[in-house]
Short mmCIF file of C-alpha atoms in Angstrom, two decimals:
data_model
loop_
_atom_site.label_atom_id
_atom_site.label_comp_id
_atom_site.label_asym_id
_atom_site.label_seq_id
_atom_site.Cartn_x
_atom_site.Cartn_y
_atom_site.Cartn_z
CA MET A 796 -79.39 112.01 -20.41
CA GLU A 797 -78.09 110.39 -23.61
CA ARG A 798 -77.39 107.48 -24.01
CA ILE A 799 -74.79 107.46 -25.26
CA GLU A 800 -73.15 110.91 -22.74
CA LYS A 801 -73.88 108.68 -20.30
CA TYR A 802 -71.10 105.52 -21.37
CA GLY A 803 -68.72 108.65 -22.67
CA ILE A 804 -68.65 109.51 -19.04
CA PHE A 805 -68.25 105.15 -17.71
CA CYS A 806 -65.97 104.36 -20.37
CA ARG A 807 -63.63 107.95 -20.21
CA SER A 808 -63.19 107.33 -16.06
CA TYR A 809 -61.41 104.10 -17.40
CA GLU A 810 -59.24 105.52 -20.39
CA GLY A 811 -56.28 107.42 -19.35
CA GLY A 812 -54.54 109.79 -20.91
CA TRP A 813 -50.87 108.39 -23.40
CA SER A 814 -50.13 105.58 -23.50
CA ASN A 815 -48.19 102.94 -25.71
CA HIS A 816 -47.14 99.96 -24.05
CA PRO A 817 -45.38 97.78 -25.61
CA ASN A 818 -46.93 94.98 -24.51
CA ASP A 819 -50.05 96.64 -26.40
CA SER A 820 -51.34 94.67 -30.51
CA GLY A 821 -53.53 97.86 -30.26
CA GLY A 822 -50.02 100.48 -30.12
CA ALA A 823 -50.08 104.37 -29.32
CA THR A 824 -53.81 104.97 -27.78
CA MET A 825 -55.30 108.35 -26.41
CA LYS A 826 -57.96 108.04 -23.71
CA GLY A 827 -57.87 104.81 -25.69
CA VAL A 828 -58.76 106.07 -28.85
CA THR A 829 -55.53 103.67 -31.14
CA TYR A 830 -54.09 105.77 -32.89
CA THR A 831 -55.03 103.27 -36.36
CA THR A 832 -58.77 103.73 -35.25
CA PHE A 833 -57.75 107.95 -35.25
CA CYS A 834 -56.91 107.67 -39.03
CA LYS A 835 -59.42 105.56 -40.55
CA TYR A 836 -61.64 107.68 -38.44
CA ARG A 837 -60.29 110.37 -40.54
CA ALA A 838 -60.10 109.36 -43.19
CA ALA A 839 -63.37 108.43 -42.81
CA LYS A 840 -64.36 112.69 -42.20
CA GLY A 841 -62.18 113.26 -45.19
CA LEU A 842 -59.60 114.50 -42.91
CA ALA A 843 -56.69 114.90 -42.94
CA LYS A 844 -54.04 111.72 -41.90
CA PRO A 845 -53.04 112.48 -38.29
CA THR A 846 -49.84 112.58 -37.07
CA LEU A 847 -49.07 110.78 -33.57
CA SER A 848 -49.77 114.33 -32.38
CA ASP A 849 -52.88 114.99 -32.99
CA LEU A 850 -53.67 112.12 -31.61
CA ARG A 851 -51.89 112.87 -27.98
CA ASN A 852 -53.53 116.53 -28.44
CA ILE A 853 -57.20 115.25 -29.35
CA THR A 854 -60.28 117.01 -27.84
CA ALA A 855 -63.14 116.27 -26.19
CA LYS A 856 -65.57 117.29 -29.43
CA GLU A 857 -63.30 115.08 -31.13
CA TRP A 858 -63.16 112.17 -28.43
CA ASN A 859 -67.03 112.50 -28.89
CA SER A 860 -66.94 112.44 -32.38
CA VAL A 861 -64.68 108.91 -32.64
CA LEU A 862 -66.91 107.15 -29.75
CA ARG A 863 -70.20 107.85 -32.05
CA TRP A 864 -68.40 106.54 -35.02
CA HIS A 865 -65.96 103.64 -34.08
CA THR A 866 -68.91 102.31 -31.83
CA TRP A 867 -72.07 103.38 -30.57
CA ASP A 868 -73.52 103.86 -34.28
CA ARG A 869 -71.92 101.73 -36.29
CA ILE A 870 -73.35 98.48 -33.79
CA LYS A 871 -76.80 100.77 -33.08
CA CYS A 872 -76.49 101.41 -29.39
CA ASP A 873 -79.27 103.82 -29.81
CA GLU A 874 -81.77 100.28 -31.64
CA TYR A 875 -80.84 98.19 -28.40
CA ARG A 876 -84.39 97.32 -26.27
CA SER A 877 -82.37 97.28 -22.69
CA GLN A 878 -79.72 100.19 -22.90
CA TRP A 879 -77.31 97.93 -20.57
CA VAL A 880 -77.15 95.97 -23.19
CA ALA A 881 -76.09 98.38 -25.38
CA TYR A 882 -73.52 99.89 -22.65
CA LEU A 883 -72.08 96.68 -22.82
CA LEU A 884 -71.95 95.99 -25.83
CA ALA A 885 -70.58 99.63 -26.67
CA ASP A 886 -67.65 98.57 -24.34
CA CYS A 887 -67.06 95.14 -25.86
CA VAL A 888 -67.10 97.13 -30.09
CA TRP A 889 -64.45 100.26 -27.93
CA VAL A 890 -62.00 97.91 -26.34
CA SER A 891 -61.68 94.79 -28.36
CA GLY A 892 -62.89 96.63 -31.78
CA PRO A 893 -65.27 96.63 -34.26
CA ALA A 894 -65.23 93.02 -35.07
CA TYR A 895 -66.37 91.71 -31.90
CA ILE A 896 -69.97 91.98 -32.66
CA LYS A 897 -69.62 89.12 -34.47
CA ARG A 898 -68.63 86.75 -31.56
CA VAL A 899 -72.39 87.19 -30.40
CA GLN A 900 -73.13 87.24 -34.12
CA ARG A 901 -72.59 83.79 -33.18
CA LEU A 902 -73.34 83.03 -29.90
CA TYR A 903 -77.12 83.57 -31.62
CA GLY A 904 -76.39 81.96 -34.47
CA LEU A 905 -76.84 84.79 -37.07
CA LYS A 906 -74.37 85.30 -39.64
CA ASP A 907 -71.32 86.18 -38.27
CA ASP A 908 -70.99 89.49 -41.03
CA GLY A 909 -69.80 92.40 -38.14
CA ILE A 910 -72.63 94.37 -39.23
CA VAL A 911 -75.72 95.30 -36.66
CA GLY A 912 -78.43 95.30 -39.34
CA PRO A 913 -82.47 93.90 -38.61
CA LYS A 914 -82.07 90.73 -38.00
CA THR A 915 -79.12 90.78 -35.18
CA LEU A 916 -81.53 94.39 -33.83
CA ALA A 917 -83.79 92.00 -33.71
CA LYS A 918 -82.90 88.76 -32.56
CA LEU A 919 -81.46 90.50 -29.47
CA ASN A 920 -84.33 92.57 -29.13
CA GLY A 921 -86.24 89.73 -28.63
CA LEU A 922 -84.57 87.73 -25.90
CA ASP A 923 -84.84 88.26 -21.96
CA GLN A 924 -83.32 91.19 -22.02
CA GLN A 925 -81.23 90.64 -18.87
CA ALA A 926 -80.43 87.01 -19.87
CA LEU A 927 -79.49 88.07 -23.00
CA PHE A 928 -76.79 90.77 -20.61
CA SER A 929 -75.68 88.00 -18.80
CA ALA A 930 -75.34 85.91 -21.39
CA LEU A 931 -73.16 88.50 -23.30
CA TRP A 932 -71.24 89.42 -19.89
CA LYS A 933 -70.24 85.69 -19.64
CA GLN A 934 -68.97 85.64 -23.59
CA ARG A 935 -67.05 88.70 -23.31
CA LYS A 936 -65.24 87.40 -19.06
CA ASN A 937 -64.19 84.03 -20.97
CA PHE A 938 -62.94 86.68 -24.39
CA LEU A 939 -60.76 88.17 -21.86
CA GLN A 940 -59.91 85.26 -20.18
CA GLY A 941 -58.67 83.83 -24.11
CA ILE A 942 -57.23 87.36 -24.59
CA ALA A 943 -54.64 87.61 -21.50
CA THR A 944 -52.22 85.09 -22.63
CA GLY A 945 -48.28 85.88 -22.76
CA LYS A 946 -48.03 88.77 -23.42
CA ASN A 947 -51.50 90.28 -22.55
CA SER A 948 -51.31 88.24 -19.09
CA VAL A 949 -50.83 92.13 -18.06
CA PHE A 950 -53.67 93.59 -18.90
CA LEU A 951 -56.42 91.24 -17.47
CA LYS A 952 -56.82 92.52 -13.96
CA GLY A 953 -58.17 95.82 -15.93
CA TRP A 954 -60.03 94.40 -18.27
CA LEU A 955 -61.86 91.74 -15.53
CA ARG A 956 -62.21 95.81 -13.21
CA ARG A 957 -63.53 97.18 -16.10
CA LEU A 958 -66.12 94.51 -16.93
CA ASN A 959 -66.83 94.34 -13.63
CA ALA A 960 -68.26 97.28 -13.74
CA VAL A 961 -70.52 96.81 -16.13
CA THR A 962 -73.84 95.33 -15.04
CA TYR A 963 -77.53 95.17 -15.72
CA GLY A 964 -79.20 98.22 -14.21
CA LYS A 965 -75.17 100.40 -12.88
CA LEU A 966 -72.53 101.71 -14.89
CA THR A 967 -69.61 102.44 -11.94
CA CYS A 968 -67.10 104.67 -13.25
CA ASN A 969 -63.83 104.54 -12.18
CA GLY A 970 -62.93 106.44 -9.07
CA GLY A 971 -67.35 104.32 -7.54
CA GLN A 972 -69.66 106.96 -9.68
CA GLU A 973 -72.01 105.35 -10.28
CA LEU A 974 -74.40 106.21 -13.14
CA THR A 975 -78.41 104.18 -13.10
#
């Protein structure tokens, strides 16, 4: 199974259907795809601007394409030495947006331009992968706890539950299925 397919199974297991929670700054969301992201995706592909109805009716094929475009290919997940590092970074970017990679770059003294290029890949791939995973996981937990204030506090339990399901060597889907 390809890395992205495995991550897609994990990701879909945590993404519900339609949501437009008043406390969620992402706004209207279907299966984890925000309306803003869907509009950017469609524009990048030269497609017509979607309606909210289009988002509500996103097909599995288009959802997979959004995952690849928005997250997987953008941060070059196929080029990480460790698939577990790739999964963790993919989940950080899927949930918090592409700018999240800047936090990773700052953590490792890289130019925080948000672009995963040769220098970022060389730095991350040159580190002990289990130690890198651990440091990135802790960074993610601290980030989530730091933003879980005010209206975001309602989401912390779910965010941490999902983060705890990403371990070095295993993804645990919502419902218990383990992907190794």
